[in-house]
Coordinates of C-alpha atoms in Angstrom, one line a residue:
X144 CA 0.0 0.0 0.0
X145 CA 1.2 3.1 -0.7
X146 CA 0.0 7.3 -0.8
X147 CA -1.2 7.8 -3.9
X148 CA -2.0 11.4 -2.9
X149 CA -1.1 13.5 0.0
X150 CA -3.2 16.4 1.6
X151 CA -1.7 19.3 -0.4
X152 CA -1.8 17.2 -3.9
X153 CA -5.9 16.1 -3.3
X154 CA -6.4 20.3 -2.8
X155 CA -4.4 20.6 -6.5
X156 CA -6.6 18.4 -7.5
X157 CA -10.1 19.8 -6.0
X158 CA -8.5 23.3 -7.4
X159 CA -8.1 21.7 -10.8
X160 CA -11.7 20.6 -11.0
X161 CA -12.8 24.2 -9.9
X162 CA -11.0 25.8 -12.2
X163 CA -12.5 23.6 -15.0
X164 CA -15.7 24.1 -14.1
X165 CA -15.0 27.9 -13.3
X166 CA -14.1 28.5 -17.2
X167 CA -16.5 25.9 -18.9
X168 CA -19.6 27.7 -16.6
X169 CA -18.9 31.2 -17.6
X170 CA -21.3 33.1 -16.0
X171 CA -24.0 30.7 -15.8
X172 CA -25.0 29.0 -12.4
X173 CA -23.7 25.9 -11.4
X174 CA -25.5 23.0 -10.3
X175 CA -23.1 20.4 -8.4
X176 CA -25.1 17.1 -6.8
X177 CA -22.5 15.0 -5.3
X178 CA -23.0 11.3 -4.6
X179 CA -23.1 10.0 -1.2
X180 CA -20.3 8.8 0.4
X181 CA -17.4 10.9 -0.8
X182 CA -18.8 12.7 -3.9
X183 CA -20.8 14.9 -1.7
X184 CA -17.5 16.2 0.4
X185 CA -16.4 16.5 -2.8
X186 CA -18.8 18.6 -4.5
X187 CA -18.9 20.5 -1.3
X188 CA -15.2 21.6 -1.3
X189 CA -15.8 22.2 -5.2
X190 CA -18.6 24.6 -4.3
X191 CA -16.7 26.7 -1.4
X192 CA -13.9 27.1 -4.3
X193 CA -16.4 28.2 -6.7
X194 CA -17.8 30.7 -4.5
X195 CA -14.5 32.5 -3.8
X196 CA -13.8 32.9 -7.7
X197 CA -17.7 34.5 -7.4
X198 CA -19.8 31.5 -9.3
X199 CA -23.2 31.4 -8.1
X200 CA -23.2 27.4 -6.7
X201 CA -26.6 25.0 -6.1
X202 CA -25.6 22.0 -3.9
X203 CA -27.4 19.0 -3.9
X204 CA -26.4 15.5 -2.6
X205 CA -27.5 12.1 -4.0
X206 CA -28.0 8.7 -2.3
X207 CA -27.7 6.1 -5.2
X208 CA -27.7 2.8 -2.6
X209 CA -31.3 1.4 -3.8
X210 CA -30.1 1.8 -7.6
X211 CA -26.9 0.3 -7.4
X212 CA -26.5 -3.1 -9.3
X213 CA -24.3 -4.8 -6.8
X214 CA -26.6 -5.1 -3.7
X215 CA -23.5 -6.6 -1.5
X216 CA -23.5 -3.0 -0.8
X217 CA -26.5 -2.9 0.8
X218 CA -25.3 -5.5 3.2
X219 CA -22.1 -4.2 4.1
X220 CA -23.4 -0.7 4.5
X221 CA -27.1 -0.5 5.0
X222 CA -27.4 2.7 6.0
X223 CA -29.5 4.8 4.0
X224 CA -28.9 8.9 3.8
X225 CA -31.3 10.1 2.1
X226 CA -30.6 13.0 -0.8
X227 CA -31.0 16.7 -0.2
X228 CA -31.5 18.0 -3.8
X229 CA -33.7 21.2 -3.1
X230 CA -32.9 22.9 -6.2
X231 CA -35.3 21.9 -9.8
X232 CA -33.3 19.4 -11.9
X233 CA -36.1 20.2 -14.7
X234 CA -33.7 22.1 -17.6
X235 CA -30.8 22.8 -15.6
X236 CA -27.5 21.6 -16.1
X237 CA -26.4 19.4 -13.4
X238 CA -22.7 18.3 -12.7
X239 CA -22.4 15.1 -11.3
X240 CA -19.2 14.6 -8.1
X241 CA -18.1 11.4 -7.0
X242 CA -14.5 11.2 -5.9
X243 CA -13.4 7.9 -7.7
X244 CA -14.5 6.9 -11.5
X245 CA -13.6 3.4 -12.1
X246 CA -16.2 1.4 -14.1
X247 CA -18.9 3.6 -14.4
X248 CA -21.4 1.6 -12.5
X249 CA -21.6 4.2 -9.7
X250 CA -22.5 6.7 -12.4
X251 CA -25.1 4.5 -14.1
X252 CA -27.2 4.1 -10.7
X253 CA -26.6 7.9 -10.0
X254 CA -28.3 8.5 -13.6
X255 CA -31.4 6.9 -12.8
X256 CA -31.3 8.1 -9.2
X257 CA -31.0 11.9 -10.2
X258 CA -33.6 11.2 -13.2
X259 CA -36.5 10.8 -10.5
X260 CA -35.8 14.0 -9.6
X261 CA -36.9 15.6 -12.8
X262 CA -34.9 15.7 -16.1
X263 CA -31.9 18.4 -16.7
X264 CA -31.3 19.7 -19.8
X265 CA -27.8 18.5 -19.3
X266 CA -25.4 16.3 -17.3
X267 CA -22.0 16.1 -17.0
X268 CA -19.4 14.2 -14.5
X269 CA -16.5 15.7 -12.3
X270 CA -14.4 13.7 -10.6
X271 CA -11.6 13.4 -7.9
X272 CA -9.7 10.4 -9.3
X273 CA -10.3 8.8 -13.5
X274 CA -8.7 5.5 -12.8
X275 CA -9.8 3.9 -15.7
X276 CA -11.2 0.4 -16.3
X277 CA -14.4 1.6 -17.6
X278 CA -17.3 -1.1 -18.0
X279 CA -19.6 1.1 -19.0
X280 CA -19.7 4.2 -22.1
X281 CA -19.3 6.9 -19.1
X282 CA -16.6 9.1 -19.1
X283 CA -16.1 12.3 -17.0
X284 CA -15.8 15.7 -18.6
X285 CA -14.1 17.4 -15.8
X286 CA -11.4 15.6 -13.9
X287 CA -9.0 16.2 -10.5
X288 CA -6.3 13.3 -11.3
X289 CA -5.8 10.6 -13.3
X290 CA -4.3 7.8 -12.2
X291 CA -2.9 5.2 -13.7
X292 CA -4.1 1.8 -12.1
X293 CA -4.2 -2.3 -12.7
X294 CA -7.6 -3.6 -12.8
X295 CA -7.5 -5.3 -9.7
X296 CA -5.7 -2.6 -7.7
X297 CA -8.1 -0.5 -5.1
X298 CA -7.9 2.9 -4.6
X299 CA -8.9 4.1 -1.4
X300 CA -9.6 7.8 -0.3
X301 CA -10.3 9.3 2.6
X302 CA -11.6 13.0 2.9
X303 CA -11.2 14.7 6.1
X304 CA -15.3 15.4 6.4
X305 CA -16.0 12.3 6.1
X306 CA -12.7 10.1 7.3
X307 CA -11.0 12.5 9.1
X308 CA -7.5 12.8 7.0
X309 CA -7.0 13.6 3.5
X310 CA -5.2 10.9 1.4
X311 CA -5.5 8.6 -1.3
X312 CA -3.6 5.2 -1.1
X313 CA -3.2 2.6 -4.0
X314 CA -3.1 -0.9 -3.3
X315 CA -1.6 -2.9 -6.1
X316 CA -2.7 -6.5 -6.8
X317 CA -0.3 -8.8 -8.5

């Protein structure tokens, strides 16, 4: 196991994805809804740098655990959160946050989550980490890091909301 990234380089990254959604935005409003557990405290440190460059920022969070495909999940973390999207979806141009893209099956249950909600004119995906792999014809438009990873390899990241510590440590498998 090893640190992937350190405090100061997951901030780069969070900057990175603020400035890219800073200068594809323009002066329109920006409607981040972060997935539950991670993408949230994402889009939340997203938003706060947003703010300070002067974007007007809608927050919304999204709990995709009843539309995710593996329900092993469910068992080995049952607790439901509930979303807090009080914004309208209808014709607005959400940007989805997670922290870590790997196959795309995250995404694919946060689609059909975030479409019960109304139906935006427009999505698009930020992310933390792009560590490729994809299963799935999702790809994100705005990305923190890419890293280069081995199909098997985990990627685990802690946020200091959430975990208390910033880092992201890589776990090869051989």
């Amino acid at each position: 196991m090893s640190i992937a990234l350190d405090p100061s380089a997951i901030s780069t990254a969070l900057g990175r994805l603020a400035d890219q959604l800073f200068d594809a935005a323009g002066n329109a409003p920006i409607d981040l809804v972060g997935i539950r557990s991670r993408g949230d405290e994402v889009a939340e440190r997203v938003a706060l740098l947003l703010r300070e460059k002067g974007a007007q920022v809608r927050l919304g969070v999204l709990d995709i655990s009843l539309y995710r495909d593996d329900f092993e999940h469910l068992r080995e973390n049952p607790k439901l959160q509930g979303s807090e999207i009080d914004f309208p979806i209808d014709d607005s141009h959400v940007i989805l946050v997670d922290d870590v893209i790997f196959t795309g099956r995250t995404i694919r249950a946060a689609l059909d989550a975030l479409f019960d909600y109304g139906r935006p004119s427009s999505i698009a995906l930020a992310v933390l980490i792009d560590r490729g792999h994809r299963e799935l014809p999702i790809e994100p438009r705005y990305v923190g890091v890419k890293m280069e990873t081995e199909r098997l390899d985990h990627v685990i990241v802690r946020l200091a909301k959430t975990d208390g510590e910033d880092s992201v440590e890589l776990t090869r498998k051989s």
